[in-house]
Amino acid sequence: MSSTEPEQPQGGEPGGYAPSVAERLAFYQRAGGIITPIITAVIAFFMGGLVVLATGHNPFKTYRAIFDGTGLNWFFHFGHHHITLPFTHTRVFFWWDTNANANASYNLSQTLLLTTTLILTGLAVAFAFRCGLFNIGGQGQYITGAIVAVWVGSSWAGMAKGLHVFLAILLACLAGAAIAAVAGFLKAAVGAHEVITTIMLNWIAYWVGSYALGRGGPLQNKVDISVPVSSDVVKSGKLPTFWGNPELQALHVGFFIALGALVVFWLMLNRTTLGYQVRAVGFNPEAARYGGINVARNYVYAMAISGVFAGLGGAMDILGWQYRLGVLDIQVSNIGFIGIAVALLGRNTAVGVGLAALLFGALVNGTSTRGLDPSVFPPTLAGNLTLMIQALVLLFVGADVLVLAIWSSRKKIGLGRRAASPPSPEGAAT
Amino acid sequence: MNTFAASMDRFRFGPRQVARLGIVLGILAFFFALPPIEARAYVVPLLVGLLGAACGIWAVTRGVGRIAWGAVTVGVLGIVLGVLATRSSGTHLHIVVSWGALVASTLVWATPLTFAAIGGMFSERSGVVNIGLEGMMLSGAFFGVLGADKFNSWAMGILVAAVAGGCFALLHAFFAIQLRADQIVGGTAINFLALGVTGYFFIQVYGDVGSPGNLPRIPNVNIPGLKHVTFLGDAFGQLNLMVWLSFVLLIVAHVVMFKTPIGLRIRAVGEHPRAAETVGISVYLIRYASVTLSGVLAALGGAYLAVGFVGSFNENMTAGRGFIALAALIFGNWRPFGAFAAALLFGASTALSFRLATYSDSAAVLFQALPYVLTLIAVAGVIGRSVPPASVGRPYSKQ
């Protein structure tokens, strides 16, 4: 209850409940470049492997099977192959097999589906983070976006196709922005810590969603009232697909929308006044305030934009491949939470988020019942292995000090001979 | 003479007392419409509730903050709920409102929250944010079942649960205190780690069969004389041992936190660690101990849920209760009795939501959002404001 800063409303401890992550943020941005995320991921996978080994499975075979399940092996079918030239019947030599691995191509399309959403939920965390706010509410914003998308997509039939999809996406984004802006507003107005408010908003979204789609709820389908699932999105509300069979969750154009969102994220942060202000507030709110930046307004904007990303993620899933939303979907989904790991591993940068989303998308898909070969490793175990790896990534990403210490002690454990080229991160650690 | 005046002063009927009276009237407004009194005329709750709200408004004009607004809110709620109750059918009312069972059920749902919230209080009062309560609770639930099963004793189950929760908390403490990692990231990681570890080992150990049906359960405490007393018998006659333990914990936690040197040290470390260090308190030691204790207590809450109440484990069985406990802690303003009151409120809302299904399935589901909305209102400071310990969440580096 110390009142050191007069401009903080009531109970004015600097930063409120848990200091703003801003101070650490500057450190995150400086420390270690790409080295620490890579080490973090390696440590996490290594420790996951130890758990696999300790419980009597072969970690190498397990990781190999998970890798095959991701579909990323689609890229590695090199060798002596023949393909049919388009529009002819001529078969010619080609170094890359494109036909013989339908399974891998299907798995890859599923990995990219997850990557699409993870990019967006990752950006939702990352954007707020750049403003010094920790948005744990990605999950709630994602659910809100999904609910609105399924409502618009399934009910406003008879609209022109492009318009319908556009409206559904737009309203989902706005809904995500609205629920996120509540947390931003409370932070700006009374200094309520965004972690607490976003956690509460997550659960509010969870229960409101369970109510709306549940039995007797306003969005439940009218055909079979014993099943707590929404009506299907009508044809004009679906996003076009371009890879795979639309009946079996084909990859949709949302993938490119997500890639576009990465570009928008970068442009917005680095090439606009808003982005400049957001970053300034993120680095040091006091200095930003002193420099004439309206910190409170930036908190609201940053949260709202984060909510747009997460809400867009929800819309992509609904309009792209899910086409309906059930109570169970809401209750088991944790894609918004994985976004936290994506953003932190990707160091809240556009490229980093893209790569981390691919990593986690691959991991989630590779350990799913669909992707993983159950004769090598039971997928039920593997799903939990994913959670553990994700947790370890979070733990070590939060502890750069440790990771950097391990890295800087590499010479002592004899790994340092070929590691002279990367920029030394030790200076940043101090 | 002076002492007499002072003692009279303590019983003075000031605005604060009027506000409390307003809250009581608001509750009564609803209560009159329910069994056993069951007034069927809507005027009764309306008048009583209005009186309560009026008390609140009067107290607001006399400068009483939180309680007075609380009285206004409770009064209005009492009117709304009371009038609704007079208009609902009598049989429904009797199914939903059987006071003894309702109190017992409230205590059942409140107990895990109480354990975890009081655990969280120790951690946060010492200056370490504990978002990982959920995970620690979940680990308590699983390892409680594992211990009870393997050692064939519920006591061992509780012990194993406490150790497991303590280990997760120690991990959180190591990253938060020693490595000065972000405590919120760390807590989130603990939640995922516990979810992964318990899920993994649950399947590894029990496979598709699930935990054994003949698990030794934490016993209920049967109070012989109480069994046939109308209300008390239903409410307190057959409570689980852990429920009674939670009452003990509540009092012990309050005494330790506010009446002993240890509690003073914990609070000092949470408010101003540098000052505490200056007078010779080991900040790291206090924080390590507090965080570990928080994990142990949260795990006990989880163990009660799995070994005491349900009698089995399933993946992610705590289902967000750790977060409700966190909410109760904040709603209760980081105090044991406040947290307990909030836990009771949230427990009652859970207990009621099961019964409200008599009226409407979907409304009962929506009702479960109530704890989170209330907490959002509490941190927003509409009705008073929850003020956290000053240094919570700030890593401390020794000089």
mmCIF file of N, CA, C and O in Angstrom, chain A residues 297-326:
data_model
loop_
_atom_site.group_PDB
_atom_site.id
_atom_site.type_symbol
_atom_site.label_atom_id
_atom_site.label_comp_id
_atom_site.label_asym_id
_atom_site.label_seq_id
_atom_site.Cartn_x
_atom_site.Cartn_y
_atom_site.Cartn_z
ATOM 1 N N ARG A 297 -4.445 5.436 -22.959
ATOM 2 C CA ARG A 297 -5.085 5.155 -24.242
ATOM 3 C C ARG A 297 -4.352 4.028 -24.964
ATOM 4 O O ARG A 297 -4.962 3.161 -25.581
ATOM 5 N N ASN A 298 -3.021 4.020 -24.848
ATOM 6 C CA ASN A 298 -2.262 2.960 -25.510
ATOM 7 C C ASN A 298 -2.534 1.594 -24.901
ATOM 8 O O ASN A 298 -2.505 0.589 -25.604
ATOM 9 N N TYR A 299 -2.780 1.549 -23.588
ATOM 10 C CA TYR A 299 -3.142 0.273 -22.973
ATOM 11 C C TYR A 299 -4.424 -0.273 -23.601
ATOM 12 O O TYR A 299 -4.518 -1.451 -23.948
ATOM 13 N N VAL A 300 -5.422 0.616 -23.747
ATOM 14 C CA VAL A 300 -6.694 0.165 -24.314
ATOM 15 C C VAL A 300 -6.493 -0.278 -25.763
ATOM 16 O O VAL A 300 -6.942 -1.351 -26.177
ATOM 17 N N TYR A 301 -5.784 0.553 -26.543
ATOM 18 C CA TYR A 301 -5.563 0.199 -27.953
ATOM 19 C C TYR A 301 -4.810 -1.120 -28.088
ATOM 20 O O TYR A 301 -5.177 -1.979 -28.889
ATOM 21 N N ALA A 302 -3.750 -1.249 -27.295
ATOM 22 C CA ALA A 302 -2.921 -2.453 -27.429
ATOM 23 C C ALA A 302 -3.735 -3.698 -27.109
ATOM 24 O O ALA A 302 -3.655 -4.706 -27.824
ATOM 25 N N MET A 303 -4.546 -3.633 -26.050
ATOM 26 C CA MET A 303 -5.366 -4.797 -25.722
ATOM 27 C C MET A 303 -6.392 -5.053 -26.813
ATOM 28 O O MET A 303 -6.640 -6.202 -27.195
ATOM 29 N N ALA A 304 -7.008 -3.982 -27.317
ATOM 30 C CA ALA A 304 -8.026 -4.164 -28.344
ATOM 31 C C ALA A 304 -7.429 -4.803 -29.597
ATOM 32 O O ALA A 304 -8.014 -5.716 -30.177
ATOM 33 N N ILE A 305 -6.243 -4.347 -29.990
ATOM 34 C CA ILE A 305 -5.609 -4.927 -31.187
ATOM 35 C C ILE A 305 -5.253 -6.389 -30.929
ATOM 36 O O ILE A 305 -5.447 -7.256 -31.785
ATOM 37 N N SER A 306 -4.780 -6.671 -29.715
ATOM 38 C CA SER A 306 -4.526 -8.070 -29.357
ATOM 39 C C SER A 306 -5.789 -8.896 -29.512
ATOM 40 O O SER A 306 -5.759 -10.007 -30.051
ATOM 41 N N GLY A 307 -6.889 -8.321 -29.033
ATOM 42 C CA GLY A 307 -8.164 -9.026 -29.128
ATOM 43 C C GLY A 307 -8.576 -9.252 -30.578
ATOM 44 O O GLY A 307 -9.172 -10.282 -30.901
ATOM 45 N N VAL A 308 -8.251 -8.287 -31.455
ATOM 46 C CA VAL A 308 -8.562 -8.472 -32.875
ATOM 47 C C VAL A 308 -7.850 -9.704 -33.403
ATOM 48 O O VAL A 308 -8.450 -10.552 -34.078
ATOM 49 N N PHE A 309 -6.560 -9.846 -33.065
ATOM 50 C CA PHE A 309 -5.805 -11.002 -33.552
ATOM 51 C C PHE A 309 -6.435 -12.301 -33.060
ATOM 52 O O PHE A 309 -6.655 -13.238 -33.829
ATOM 53 N N ALA A 310 -6.729 -12.367 -31.739
ATOM 54 C CA ALA A 310 -7.269 -13.616 -31.186
ATOM 55 C C ALA A 310 -8.662 -13.900 -31.739
ATOM 56 O O ALA A 310 -8.987 -15.042 -32.080
ATOM 57 N N GLY A 311 -9.487 -12.844 -31.855
ATOM 58 C CA GLY A 311 -10.825 -13.029 -32.400
ATOM 59 C C GLY A 311 -10.765 -13.509 -33.841
ATOM 60 O O GLY A 311 -11.534 -14.372 -34.266
ATOM 61 N N LEU A 312 -9.792 -12.959 -34.593
ATOM 62 C CA LEU A 312 -9.579 -13.409 -35.975
ATOM 63 C C LEU A 312 -9.231 -14.892 -35.984
ATOM 64 O O LEU A 312 -9.713 -15.654 -36.829
ATOM 65 N N GLY A 313 -8.398 -15.314 -35.009
ATOM 66 C CA GLY A 313 -8.051 -16.730 -34.900
ATOM 67 C C GLY A 313 -9.298 -17.586 -34.732
ATOM 68 O O GLY A 313 -9.445 -18.623 -35.379
ATOM 69 N N GLY A 314 -10.193 -17.134 -33.859
ATOM 70 C CA GLY A 314 -11.432 -17.884 -33.655
ATOM 71 C C GLY A 314 -12.246 -17.957 -34.934
ATOM 72 O O GLY A 314 -12.770 -19.020 -35.298
ATOM 73 N N ALA A 315 -12.328 -16.836 -35.648
ATOM 74 C CA ALA A 315 -13.099 -16.814 -36.891
ATOM 75 C C ALA A 315 -12.489 -17.747 -37.928
ATOM 76 O O ALA A 315 -13.202 -18.463 -38.632
ATOM 77 N N MET A 316 -11.150 -17.778 -38.010
ATOM 78 C CA MET A 316 -10.475 -18.633 -38.992
ATOM 79 C C MET A 316 -10.830 -20.104 -38.751
ATOM 80 O O MET A 316 -11.104 -20.848 -39.674
ATOM 81 N N ASP A 317 -10.789 -20.515 -37.484
ATOM 82 C CA ASP A 317 -11.092 -21.914 -37.177
ATOM 83 C C ASP A 317 -12.532 -22.269 -37.546
ATOM 84 O O ASP A 317 -12.799 -23.329 -38.110
ATOM 85 N N ILE A 318 -13.448 -21.363 -37.204
ATOM 86 C CA ILE A 318 -14.857 -21.668 -37.444
ATOM 87 C C ILE A 318 -15.180 -21.640 -38.936
ATOM 88 O O ILE A 318 -15.788 -22.565 -39.475
ATOM 89 N N LEU A 319 -14.758 -20.572 -39.606
ATOM 90 C CA LEU A 319 -15.139 -20.409 -41.010
ATOM 91 C C LEU A 319 -14.251 -21.222 -41.936
ATOM 92 O O LEU A 319 -14.608 -21.485 -43.075
ATOM 93 N N GLY A 320 -13.063 -21.622 -41.431
ATOM 94 C CA GLY A 320 -12.114 -22.319 -42.286
ATOM 95 C C GLY A 320 -12.315 -23.819 -42.333
ATOM 96 O O GLY A 320 -12.310 -24.422 -43.399
ATOM 97 N N TRP A 321 -12.465 -24.461 -41.158
ATOM 98 C CA TRP A 321 -12.578 -25.922 -41.209
ATOM 99 C C TRP A 321 -13.543 -26.511 -40.185
ATOM 100 O O TRP A 321 -14.090 -27.581 -40.401
ATOM 101 N N GLN A 322 -13.796 -25.798 -39.075
ATOM 102 C CA GLN A 322 -14.622 -26.422 -38.048
ATOM 103 C C GLN A 322 -16.104 -26.349 -38.419
ATOM 104 O O GLN A 322 -16.857 -27.283 -38.188
ATOM 105 N N TYR A 323 -16.506 -25.207 -38.942
ATOM 106 C CA TYR A 323 -17.857 -24.926 -39.446
ATOM 107 C C TYR A 323 -18.938 -24.983 -38.372
ATOM 108 O O TYR A 323 -20.089 -24.654 -38.617
ATOM 109 N N ARG A 324 -18.611 -25.490 -37.169
ATOM 110 C CA ARG A 324 -19.593 -25.478 -36.076
ATOM 111 C C ARG A 324 -18.816 -25.421 -34.776
ATOM 112 O O ARG A 324 -17.603 -25.656 -34.753
ATOM 113 N N LEU A 325 -19.504 -25.070 -33.711
ATOM 114 C CA LEU A 325 -18.833 -24.930 -32.428
ATOM 115 C C LEU A 325 -19.692 -25.601 -31.374
ATOM 116 O O LEU A 325 -20.894 -25.351 -31.294
ATOM 117 N N GLY A 326 -19.073 -26.476 -30.590
ATOM 118 C CA GLY A 326 -19.809 -27.158 -29.533
ATOM 119 C C GLY A 326 -19.285 -26.766 -28.172
ATOM 120 O O GLY A 326 -18.212 -26.177 -28.055
#
